[in-house]
Tab-separated table of N, CA, C and O in Angstrom:
chain	number	residue	atom	x	y	z
A	1	UNK	N	-99.260	121.744	-164.878
A	1	UNK	CA	-98.247	120.427	-165.540
A	1	UNK	C	-98.500	120.016	-164.101
A	1	UNK	O	-97.924	120.497	-163.224
A	2	UNK	N	-98.479	118.415	-164.365
A	2	UNK	CA	-99.055	118.058	-163.168
A	2	UNK	C	-97.539	117.786	-161.924
A	2	UNK	O	-96.305	117.727	-162.912
A	3	UNK	N	-97.305	117.379	-161.539
A	3	UNK	CA	-95.642	117.493	-160.687
A	3	UNK	C	-94.794	116.498	-160.927
A	3	UNK	O	-96.179	115.141	-161.369
A	4	UNK	N	-93.646	116.123	-161.092
A	4	UNK	CA	-92.909	115.228	-161.613
A	4	UNK	C	-93.617	113.696	-160.836
A	4	UNK	O	-93.112	112.956	-161.807
A	5	UNK	N	-93.269	113.764	-159.682
A	5	UNK	CA	-93.431	112.451	-158.980
A	5	UNK	C	-94.642	111.889	-159.293
A	5	UNK	O	-94.867	110.932	-158.399
A	6	UNK	N	-95.681	112.577	-160.130
A	6	UNK	CA	-97.273	111.802	-159.961
A	6	UNK	C	-97.296	110.941	-160.897
A	6	UNK	O	-97.447	111.703	-162.415
A	7	UNK	N	-97.814	109.753	-160.543
A	7	UNK	CA	-97.513	109.080	-162.086
A	7	UNK	C	-98.879	108.124	-161.575
A	7	UNK	O	-99.037	107.825	-160.572
A	8	UNK	N	-99.326	108.010	-163.134
A	8	UNK	CA	-101.210	108.261	-162.604
A	8	UNK	C	-101.134	106.727	-163.612
A	8	UNK	O	-100.619	106.611	-165.147
A	9	UNK	N	-101.191	105.581	-163.691
A	9	UNK	CA	-101.668	104.391	-164.009
A	9	UNK	C	-102.762	104.771	-165.104
A	9	UNK	O	-104.107	105.421	-165.023
A	10	UNK	N	-102.831	103.477	-166.285
A	10	UNK	CA	-103.744	104.022	-167.345
A	10	UNK	C	-105.277	103.242	-166.642
A	10	UNK	O	-106.157	103.713	-166.080
A	11	UNK	N	-105.050	102.258	-165.920
A	11	UNK	CA	-105.761	101.641	-164.345
A	11	UNK	C	-106.738	102.748	-163.891
A	11	UNK	O	-107.497	103.048	-163.434
A	12	UNK	N	-105.417	103.439	-163.142
A	12	UNK	CA	-105.631	104.362	-161.717
A	12	UNK	C	-106.563	105.296	-162.579
A	12	UNK	O	-107.881	105.629	-162.259
A	13	UNK	N	-106.140	106.015	-164.123
A	13	UNK	CA	-106.765	106.998	-164.598
A	13	UNK	C	-108.074	106.496	-165.349
A	13	UNK	O	-109.431	107.437	-164.960
A	14	UNK	N	-107.965	105.693	-165.400
A	14	UNK	CA	-109.267	104.722	-166.010
A	14	UNK	C	-110.578	105.003	-165.097
A	14	UNK	O	-111.671	105.257	-165.134
A	15	UNK	N	-110.214	104.523	-163.952
A	15	UNK	CA	-111.364	104.195	-162.817
A	15	UNK	C	-111.364	105.684	-162.230
A	15	UNK	O	-112.853	105.798	-161.807
A	16	UNK	N	-110.685	106.679	-162.249
A	16	UNK	CA	-111.047	107.644	-161.686
A	16	UNK	C	-112.215	108.966	-162.667
A	16	UNK	O	-112.634	109.328	-162.501
A	17	UNK	N	-111.880	108.757	-163.938
A	17	UNK	CA	-112.681	109.201	-165.252
A	17	UNK	C	-113.964	108.399	-165.661
A	17	UNK	O	-115.036	109.106	-165.296
A	18	UNK	N	-113.941	106.792	-165.047
A	18	UNK	CA	-114.821	106.103	-166.418
A	18	UNK	C	-115.814	106.002	-165.138
A	18	UNK	O	-116.771	105.800	-165.494
A	19	UNK	N	-115.247	105.221	-163.919
A	19	UNK	CA	-115.938	104.539	-162.664
A	19	UNK	C	-116.675	105.871	-161.738
A	19	UNK	O	-115.871	106.467	-160.773
A	20	UNK	N	-117.681	106.362	-161.869
A	20	UNK	CA	-118.441	107.365	-161.528
A	20	UNK	C	-117.989	107.467	-159.756
A	20	UNK	O	-118.103	108.244	-159.217
A	21	UNK	N	-118.831	105.997	-159.641
A	21	UNK	CA	-118.633	106.077	-157.756
A	21	UNK	C	-116.882	105.750	-157.427
A	21	UNK	O	-117.020	106.771	-156.685
A	22	UNK	N	-116.293	105.503	-157.814
A	22	UNK	CA	-114.593	105.750	-157.815
A	22	UNK	C	-114.674	107.106	-157.557
A	22	UNK	O	-113.890	107.068	-156.780
A	23	UNK	N	-114.752	107.708	-158.592
A	23	UNK	CA	-114.367	108.955	-158.540
A	23	UNK	C	-114.950	109.883	-157.703
A	23	UNK	O	-114.490	111.010	-157.118
A	24	UNK	N	-116.825	109.677	-157.805
A	24	UNK	CA	-116.519	110.579	-156.718
A	24	UNK	C	-116.462	110.199	-155.244
A	24	UNK	O	-116.445	111.089	-154.359
A	25	UNK	N	-116.367	109.402	-154.533
A	25	UNK	CA	-115.580	108.890	-153.425
A	25	UNK	C	-114.095	109.723	-153.364
A	25	UNK	O	-114.509	110.174	-152.541
A	26	UNK	N	-113.722	109.387	-154.424
A	26	UNK	CA	-112.138	110.193	-154.441
A	26	UNK	C	-112.230	111.683	-154.490
A	26	UNK	O	-111.587	112.520	-153.724
A	27	UNK	N	-113.053	112.117	-155.317
A	27	UNK	CA	-113.715	113.740	-155.016
A	27	UNK	C	-114.270	114.213	-153.447
A	27	UNK	O	-113.494	114.981	-153.396
A	28	UNK	N	-115.168	113.676	-153.226
A	28	UNK	CA	-115.622	113.620	-151.967
A	28	UNK	C	-114.455	113.780	-150.582
A	28	UNK	O	-114.497	114.787	-149.860
A	29	UNK	N	-113.493	113.086	-150.851
A	29	UNK	CA	-112.612	112.503	-149.997
A	29	UNK	C	-111.913	114.281	-150.150
A	29	UNK	O	-111.167	114.466	-149.373
A	30	UNK	N	-111.587	114.385	-151.385
A	30	UNK	CA	-110.339	115.250	-151.270
A	30	UNK	C	-111.157	117.001	-150.714
A	30	UNK	O	-110.537	117.700	-150.611
A	31	UNK	N	-112.553	116.970	-151.107
A	31	UNK	CA	-113.183	118.197	-151.030
A	31	UNK	C	-112.966	118.590	-148.968
A	31	UNK	O	-113.365	119.191	-148.620
A	32	UNK	N	-113.678	117.127	-148.510
A	32	UNK	CA	-113.603	117.166	-147.206
A	32	UNK	C	-112.093	117.751	-146.880
A	32	UNK	O	-112.294	119.050	-145.586
A	33	UNK	N	-111.054	118.182	-147.530
A	33	UNK	CA	-109.793	118.187	-146.742
A	33	UNK	C	-109.622	118.054	-145.189
A	33	UNK	O	-108.671	118.712	-144.635
A	34	UNK	N	-109.971	116.939	-144.722
A	34	UNK	CA	-109.838	116.051	-143.719
A	34	UNK	C	-109.540	114.722	-143.508
A	34	UNK	O	-110.383	113.842	-144.932
A	35	UNK	N	-109.324	114.052	-142.557
A	35	UNK	CA	-108.931	112.684	-142.643
A	35	UNK	C	-110.640	112.574	-142.322
A	35	UNK	O	-111.739	112.580	-141.679
A	36	UNK	N	-111.751	111.354	-142.859
A	36	UNK	CA	-113.183	110.895	-142.797
A	36	UNK	C	-112.779	109.477	-142.623
A	36	UNK	O	-111.906	108.474	-143.252
A	37	UNK	N	-113.916	108.750	-141.949
A	37	UNK	CA	-113.818	107.165	-141.856
A	37	UNK	C	-114.892	106.980	-143.058
A	37	UNK	O	-115.371	107.465	-143.663
A	38	UNK	N	-115.181	105.302	-143.637
A	38	UNK	CA	-115.619	105.198	-144.742
A	38	UNK	C	-116.892	105.416	-144.560
A	38	UNK	O	-117.792	105.807	-145.417
A	39	UNK	N	-117.321	105.957	-143.147
A	39	UNK	CA	-118.740	105.456	-142.968
A	39	UNK	C	-119.244	107.128	-143.216
A	39	UNK	O	-120.262	107.210	-143.732
A	40	UNK	N	-118.235	108.039	-143.387
A	40	UNK	CA	-118.666	109.205	-143.024
A	40	UNK	C	-118.813	110.000	-145.005
A	40	UNK	O	-119.565	109.828	-144.840
A	41	UNK	N	-117.902	108.954	-145.817
A	41	UNK	CA	-117.692	108.612	-147.176
A	41	UNK	C	-119.086	108.403	-147.648
A	41	UNK	O	-119.416	108.853	-148.484
A	42	UNK	N	-119.442	107.141	-146.730
A	42	UNK	CA	-120.816	106.264	-147.583
A	42	UNK	C	-121.799	107.201	-147.412
A	42	UNK	O	-122.737	107.557	-148.195
A	43	UNK	N	-122.106	108.093	-146.092
A	43	UNK	CA	-122.959	108.900	-145.821
A	43	UNK	C	-123.336	110.042	-147.325
A	43	UNK	O	-124.472	110.506	-147.200
A	44	UNK	N	-121.896	110.633	-146.967
A	44	UNK	CA	-122.273	111.858	-148.457
A	44	UNK	C	-121.948	111.614	-149.724
A	44	UNK	O	-122.162	112.744	-150.209
A	45	UNK	N	-121.777	109.960	-149.779
A	45	UNK	CA	-122.081	110.068	-151.300
A	45	UNK	C	-123.490	109.356	-151.545
A	45	UNK	O	-124.033	108.952	-152.574
A	46	UNK	N	-123.720	108.471	-150.549
A	46	UNK	CA	-124.828	107.969	-150.754
A	46	UNK	C	-124.923	106.521	-151.229
A	46	UNK	O	-125.403	105.489	-151.372
A	47	UNK	N	-123.402	105.334	-151.061
A	47	UNK	CA	-123.154	104.776	-151.633
A	47	UNK	C	-122.894	103.642	-149.852
A	47	UNK	O	-122.627	104.222	-148.799
A	48	UNK	N	-123.087	102.921	-150.354
A	48	UNK	CA	-123.315	101.305	-149.231
A	48	UNK	C	-121.695	101.696	-148.831
A	48	UNK	O	-120.721	101.643	-149.832
A	49	UNK	N	-121.197	101.291	-147.307
A	49	UNK	CA	-119.900	101.613	-146.627
A	49	UNK	C	-118.799	100.697	-147.489
A	49	UNK	O	-118.102	100.971	-147.055
A	50	UNK	N	-119.430	99.474	-147.759
A	50	UNK	CA	-118.739	97.931	-148.538
A	50	UNK	C	-118.455	98.749	-149.474
A	50	UNK	O	-117.358	98.304	-150.110
A	51	UNK	N	-118.490	99.425	-150.214
A	51	UNK	CA	-118.754	99.861	-151.584
A	51	UNK	C	-117.447	100.919	-151.162
A	51	UNK	O	-116.590	100.617	-152.391
A	52	UNK	N	-117.867	101.820	-150.439
A	52	UNK	CA	-116.857	103.161	-150.065
A	52	UNK	C	-115.356	102.072	-150.385
A	52	UNK	O	-114.549	102.686	-149.877
A	53	UNK	N	-115.670	101.165	-148.922
A	53	UNK	CA	-114.355	100.593	-148.583
A	53	UNK	C	-113.877	99.961	-150.125
A	53	UNK	O	-112.535	100.264	-149.332
A	54	UNK	N	-114.108	99.039	-150.622
A	54	UNK	CA	-113.730	98.530	-151.374
A	54	UNK	C	-112.914	99.907	-152.720
A	54	UNK	O	-112.104	99.435	-152.997
A	55	UNK	N	-113.813	101.024	-152.556
A	55	UNK	CA	-112.903	101.874	-153.638
A	55	UNK	C	-111.532	102.348	-153.066
A	55	UNK	O	-110.971	102.503	-153.218
A	56	UNK	N	-112.141	102.212	-151.626
A	56	UNK	CA	-110.579	103.248	-150.768
A	56	UNK	C	-109.619	102.465	-150.713
A	56	UNK	O	-108.357	102.805	-150.762
A	57	UNK	N	-109.812	101.088	-150.393
A	57	UNK	CA	-108.719	99.833	-150.780
A	57	UNK	C	-108.289	100.203	-152.160
A	57	UNK	O	-106.815	99.733	-152.085
A	58	UNK	N	-108.408	100.580	-153.093
A	58	UNK	CA	-108.155	100.536	-154.642
A	58	UNK	C	-107.216	101.734	-154.635
A	58	UNK	O	-106.262	101.754	-154.731
A	59	UNK	N	-108.075	102.950	-153.968
A	59	UNK	CA	-106.846	104.040	-153.867
A	59	UNK	C	-105.984	104.084	-153.243
A	59	UNK	O	-104.528	104.923	-153.616
A	60	UNK	N	-105.727	103.153	-152.126
A	60	UNK	CA	-104.728	103.230	-150.888
A	60	UNK	C	-103.692	102.763	-152.578
A	60	UNK	O	-102.239	102.843	-151.780
A	61	UNK	N	-103.904	101.406	-152.595
A	61	UNK	CA	-103.047	100.560	-153.538
A	61	UNK	C	-102.123	101.761	-154.461
A	61	UNK	O	-101.424	101.414	-154.940
A	62	UNK	N	-103.319	102.565	-154.995
A	62	UNK	CA	-102.730	103.810	-156.248
A	62	UNK	C	-101.706	104.797	-155.661
A	62	UNK	O	-101.289	105.193	-156.138
A	63	UNK	N	-102.309	104.455	-154.358
A	63	UNK	CA	-101.676	105.512	-153.446
A	63	UNK	C	-101.677	107.228	-153.524
A	63	UNK	O	-101.428	108.013	-153.234
A	64	UNK	N	-103.510	107.137	-153.982
A	64	UNK	CA	-103.700	108.146	-153.636
A	64	UNK	C	-104.468	108.503	-152.527
A	64	UNK	O	-104.728	110.213	-152.071
A	65	UNK	N	-105.220	107.571	-151.565
A	65	UNK	CA	-105.194	108.245	-149.763
A	65	UNK	C	-104.161	107.295	-149.056
A	65	UNK	O	-103.677	106.471	-149.510
A	66	UNK	N	-104.350	107.553	-147.643
A	66	UNK	CA	-103.366	107.115	-147.274
A	66	UNK	C	-104.832	106.722	-145.699
A	66	UNK	O	-105.574	107.177	-145.470
A	67	UNK	N	-104.177	105.987	-144.956
A	67	UNK	CA	-104.370	105.216	-143.906
A	67	UNK	C	-104.582	105.645	-142.568
A	67	UNK	O	-102.799	105.885	-142.767
A	68	UNK	N	-105.387	105.996	-141.931
A	68	UNK	CA	-104.545	106.571	-140.654
A	68	UNK	C	-105.820	106.107	-139.742
A	68	UNK	O	-106.876	106.638	-139.124
A	69	UNK	N	-105.028	105.328	-138.647
A	69	UNK	CA	-105.531	105.045	-137.506
A	69	UNK	C	-105.908	105.567	-136.409
A	69	UNK	O	-105.002	106.512	-136.170
A	70	UNK	N	-107.056	105.780	-135.776
A	70	UNK	CA	-107.313	106.539	-134.641
A	70	UNK	C	-106.925	105.620	-132.760
A	70	UNK	O	-106.589	105.190	-133.465
A	71	UNK	N	-106.524	106.661	-132.522
A	71	UNK	CA	-106.312	106.070	-131.205
A	71	UNK	C	-107.608	106.392	-129.624
A	71	UNK	O	-107.265	106.804	-128.688
A	72	UNK	N	-108.356	105.907	-130.412
A	72	UNK	CA	-109.909	106.218	-129.598
A	72	UNK	C	-109.862	104.840	-128.801
A	72	UNK	O	-109.536	103.749	-129.454
A	73	UNK	N	-110.800	105.016	-128.283
A	73	UNK	CA	-111.377	103.584	-127.126
A	73	UNK	C	-111.527	102.173	-128.337
A	73	UNK	O	-111.399	101.492	-128.068
A	74	UNK	N	-112.357	103.150	-129.360
A	74	UNK	CA	-113.162	101.933	-130.115
A	74	UNK	C	-112.138	102.572	-131.634
A	74	UNK	O	-112.819	103.437	-132.009
A	75	UNK	N	-111.190	101.403	-131.720
A	75	UNK	CA	-110.449	101.801	-133.130
A	75	UNK	C	-111.261	102.107	-134.711
A	75	UNK	O	-112.264	100.656	-134.811
A	76	UNK	N	-111.397	103.135	-135.253
A	76	UNK	CA	-111.828	103.572	-136.173
A	76	UNK	C	-110.845	104.149	-137.111
A	76	UNK	O	-110.014	104.798	-137.107
A	77	UNK	N	-110.533	103.390	-138.506
A	77	UNK	CA	-109.708	103.290	-139.204
A	77	UNK	C	-110.570	105.083	-140.046
A	77	UNK	O	-111.411	105.318	-140.601
A	78	UNK	N	-109.367	105.912	-140.467
A	78	UNK	CA	-110.002	107.359	-141.634
A	78	UNK	C	-108.929	107.378	-142.425
A	78	UNK	O	-107.710	106.661	-142.207
A	79	UNK	N	-109.478	108.134	-143.457
A	79	UNK	CA	-108.491	108.006	-144.685
A	79	UNK	C	-108.320	109.554	-144.905
A	79	UNK	O	-109.525	110.377	-144.889
A	80	UNK	N	-107.127	109.705	-145.930
A	80	UNK	CA	-106.897	111.454	-146.286
A	80	UNK	C	-106.305	110.913	-147.647
A	80	UNK	O	-105.680	109.749	-148.084
A	81	UNK	N	-106.513	112.109	-148.252
A	81	UNK	CA	-105.984	112.087	-149.678
A	81	UNK	C	-104.428	112.161	-148.816
A	81	UNK	O	-103.837	112.918	-148.616
A	82	UNK	N	-103.260	111.301	-150.030
A	82	UNK	CA	-102.107	111.052	-149.591
A	82	UNK	C	-101.658	112.337	-150.272
A	82	UNK	O	-102.122	112.864	-151.496
A	83	UNK	N	-100.376	112.856	-150.713
A	83	UNK	CA	-99.585	113.596	-151.250
A	83	UNK	C	-99.679	113.447	-152.780
A	83	UNK	O	-99.969	114.352	-153.247
A	84	UNK	N	-99.628	112.486	-153.158
A	84	UNK	CA	-99.853	111.703	-154.682
A	84	UNK	C	-101.041	112.332	-155.060
A	84	UNK	O	-101.101	112.616	-156.522
A	85	UNK	N	-101.822	112.163	-154.611
A	85	UNK	CA	-103.604	112.669	-154.501
A	85	UNK	C	-103.501	113.627	-155.174
A	85	UNK	O	-104.754	114.332	-155.518
A	86	UNK	N	-103.139	114.793	-154.141
A	86	UNK	CA	-103.420	116.229	-153.841
A	86	UNK	C	-103.173	116.870	-155.362
A	86	UNK	O	-104.110	117.700	-155.153
A	87	UNK	N	-102.449	116.214	-156.193
A	87	UNK	CA	-102.182	116.722	-157.612
A	87	UNK	C	-103.364	116.480	-158.655
A	87	UNK	O	-103.082	117.212	-159.474
A	88	UNK	N	-103.986	115.773	-158.233
A	88	UNK	CA	-105.248	115.558	-159.610
A	88	UNK	C	-106.220	116.508	-159.674
A	88	UNK	O	-106.783	116.652	-158.322
A	89	UNK	N	-106.142	116.955	-160.818
A	89	UNK	CA	-107.476	117.275	-160.979
A	89	UNK	C	-108.296	117.046	-162.130
A	89	UNK	O	-107.552	116.924	-163.007
A	90	UNK	N	-109.738	116.613	-162.324
A	90	UNK	CA	-110.040	116.402	-163.820
A	90	UNK	C	-110.983	117.252	-163.647
A	90	UNK	O	-111.745	117.692	-162.854
């Protein structure tokens, strides 16, 4: 049984299950178990970086992932699965 605080909207559930790109990006991020950049995800999924970024933005809206700015000289945004997203299994 999923955690009580996990509320997946119909739109979110539909995207995870039906949209193979969206679900694939989320699954790849979940499997890495660390923060990664959109470019890293694009390389590992074979998708264009702009497509991956669009999916990550939507996942962030749903509360599935969180954005982590880096503190390097060249700022790069990294993403990791948020607490709400960790309980999702499909």
